[in-house]
Amino acid sequence: MGTTLVAYASLLLVLSCTATAQIAFKAWHLSGRHGTLALAILLFVCIPPVTILTARELGIGKVYVLMSLSYALVAFMGWKRFGEPVSRRQVQGLALITLGCLIYTL
């Protein structure tokens, strides 16, 4: 039970790092600040090893299905950070992705 909890915590870390890396990359594109580019690259380099370790515990199928939750996280972070519009269709699509992930994990 303890290792499974750690694996889910690792998955949450991977999800948040993936979304943060994508937001940092966009922030670099808009601002040209090298610090945000360095952050994006560092996160993109660190994500695969943690994902592999997480997949060893939870299984590759579960990890990669749950990684689709990053779409929702990136949309939310883009809305909060950059004021990007989120349409009704996008919210519906993200809700379907989330529902599919929940159903898959049950």
C-alpha positions as a LaTeX table, in Angstrom:
\begin{tabular}{lrrr}
\hline
Residue & $x$ (\AA) & $y$ (\AA) & $z$ (\AA) \\
\hline
Met1 & 0.00 & 0.00 & 0.00 \\
Gly2 & 2.83 & 2.40 & 0.86 \\
Thr3 & 4.62 & 1.95 & $-2.46$ \\
Thr4 & 1.36 & 2.44 & $-4.37$ \\
Leu5 & 0.76 & 5.70 & $-2.52$ \\
Val6 & 4.28 & 6.84 & $-3.39$ \\
Ala7 & 3.67 & 5.86 & $-7.03$ \\
Tyr8 & 0.48 & 7.95 & $-7.19$ \\
Ala9 & 2.34 & 10.85 & $-5.57$ \\
Ser10 & 5.03 & 10.44 & $-8.23$ \\
Leu11 & 2.35 & 10.46 & $-10.92$ \\
Leu12 & 0.95 & 13.69 & $-9.50$ \\
Leu13 & 4.47 & 15.13 & $-9.55$ \\
Val14 & 4.93 & 14.10 & $-13.18$ \\
Leu15 & 1.58 & 15.64 & $-14.15$ \\
Ser16 & 2.35 & 18.93 & $-12.45$ \\
Cys17 & 5.89 & 19.05 & $-13.85$ \\
Thr18 & 4.64 & 18.34 & $-17.37$ \\
Ala19 & 2.09 & 21.14 & $-17.17$ \\
Thr20 & 4.58 & 23.54 & $-15.56$ \\
Ala21 & 7.16 & 22.78 & $-18.25$ \\
Gln22 & 4.69 & 23.56 & $-21.00$ \\
Ile23 & 3.61 & 26.79 & $-19.32$ \\
Ala24 & 7.27 & 27.78 & $-18.74$ \\
Phe25 & 8.03 & 27.13 & $-22.40$ \\
Lys26 & 5.17 & 29.38 & $-23.48$ \\
Ala27 & 6.26 & 32.03 & $-20.97$ \\
Trp28 & 9.75 & 31.94 & $-22.48$ \\
His29 & 8.29 & 32.25 & $-25.97$ \\
Leu30 & 6.32 & 35.33 & $-24.93$ \\
Ser31 & 8.97 & 37.00 & $-22.77$ \\
Gly32 & 12.30 & 35.74 & $-24.09$ \\
Arg33 & 13.63 & 35.25 & $-20.55$ \\
His34 & 16.25 & 32.54 & $-20.47$ \\
Gly35 & 15.35 & 31.49 & $-16.92$ \\
Thr36 & 11.95 & 30.23 & $-18.00$ \\
Leu37 & 13.51 & 28.35 & $-20.91$ \\
Ala38 & 16.02 & 26.74 & $-18.53$ \\
Leu39 & 13.16 & 25.73 & $-16.21$ \\
Ala40 & 11.20 & 24.20 & $-19.10$ \\
Ile41 & 14.23 & 22.23 & $-20.33$ \\
Leu42 & 15.11 & 21.04 & $-16.83$ \\
Leu43 & 11.57 & 19.82 & $-16.22$ \\
Phe44 & 11.31 & 18.15 & $-19.63$ \\
Val45 & 14.59 & 16.31 & $-18.92$ \\
Cys46 & 13.50 & 15.17 & $-15.42$ \\
Ile47 & 10.00 & 13.99 & $-16.37$ \\
Pro48 & 10.81 & 10.77 & $-18.32$ \\
Pro49 & 12.84 & 8.99 & $-15.62$ \\
Val50 & 10.19 & 9.69 & $-12.97$ \\
Thr51 & 7.48 & 8.55 & $-15.39$ \\
Ile52 & 9.33 & 5.28 & $-15.99$ \\
Leu53 & 9.74 & 4.66 & $-12.27$ \\
Thr54 & 6.06 & 5.39 & $-11.74$ \\
Ala55 & 5.07 & 3.08 & $-14.59$ \\
Arg56 & 7.03 & 0.24 & $-12.99$ \\
Glu57 & 4.78 & 0.43 & $-9.95$ \\
Leu58 & 1.39 & 1.33 & $-11.48$ \\
Gly59 & 1.74 & $-0.19$ & $-14.93$ \\
Ile60 & 2.38 & 1.54 & $-18.22$ \\
Gly61 & $-1.27$ & 1.53 & $-19.28$ \\
Lys62 & $-2.53$ & 3.27 & $-16.18$ \\
Val63 & 0.25 & 5.86 & $-16.16$ \\
Tyr64 & $-0.17$ & 6.89 & $-19.77$ \\
Val65 & $-3.94$ & 7.05 & $-19.54$ \\
Leu66 & $-3.70$ & 9.22 & $-16.44$ \\
Met67 & $-1.08$ & 11.41 & $-18.12$ \\
Ser68 & $-3.88$ & 12.69 & $-20.35$ \\
Leu69 & $-5.03$ & 14.67 & $-17.31$ \\
Ser70 & $-2.16$ & 17.02 & $-18.12$ \\
Tyr71 & $-4.31$ & 18.47 & $-20.93$ \\
Ala72 & $-6.78$ & 19.75 & $-18.35$ \\
Leu73 & $-4.01$ & 20.98 & $-16.08$ \\
Val74 & $-2.30$ & 22.88 & $-18.90$ \\
Ala75 & $-5.59$ & 24.46 & $-19.98$ \\
Phe76 & $-6.28$ & 25.57 & $-16.41$ \\
Met77 & $-2.76$ & 26.90 & $-15.90$ \\
Gly78 & $-2.84$ & 28.71 & $-19.26$ \\
Trp79 & $-6.13$ & 30.32 & $-18.29$ \\
Lys80 & $-4.78$ & 31.42 & $-14.90$ \\
Arg81 & $-1.29$ & 32.47 & $-16.05$ \\
Phe82 & $-1.96$ & 33.99 & $-19.47$ \\
Gly83 & $-5.69$ & 34.67 & $-19.40$ \\
Glu84 & $-6.20$ & 32.29 & $-22.31$ \\
Pro85 & $-9.85$ & 31.80 & $-23.21$ \\
Val86 & $-11.37$ & 28.40 & $-22.53$ \\
Ser87 & $-14.42$ & 27.64 & $-24.62$ \\
Arg88 & $-17.41$ & 25.58 & $-23.60$ \\
Arg89 & $-16.33$ & 22.83 & $-26.00$ \\
Gln90 & $-12.88$ & 22.71 & $-24.44$ \\
Val91 & $-14.40$ & 22.38 & $-20.97$ \\
Gln92 & $-16.66$ & 19.60 & $-22.23$ \\
Gly93 & $-13.73$ & 17.80 & $-23.84$ \\
Leu94 & $-11.59$ & 18.13 & $-20.74$ \\
Ala95 & $-14.49$ & 16.85 & $-18.62$ \\
Leu96 & $-14.73$ & 13.80 & $-20.90$ \\
Ile97 & $-10.99$ & 13.16 & $-20.58$ \\
Thr98 & $-11.23$ & 13.42 & $-16.80$ \\
Leu99 & $-14.29$ & 11.16 & $-16.68$ \\
Gly100 & $-12.52$ & 8.60 & $-18.88$ \\
Cys101 & $-9.51$ & 8.61 & $-16.57$ \\
Leu102 & $-11.72$ & 8.11 & $-13.53$ \\
Ile103 & $-13.59$ & 5.25 & $-15.16$ \\
Tyr104 & $-10.35$ & 3.62 & $-16.32$ \\
Thr105 & $-8.81$ & 3.69 & $-12.84$ \\
Leu106 & $-11.86$ & 2.11 & $-11.20$ \\
\hline
\end{tabular}
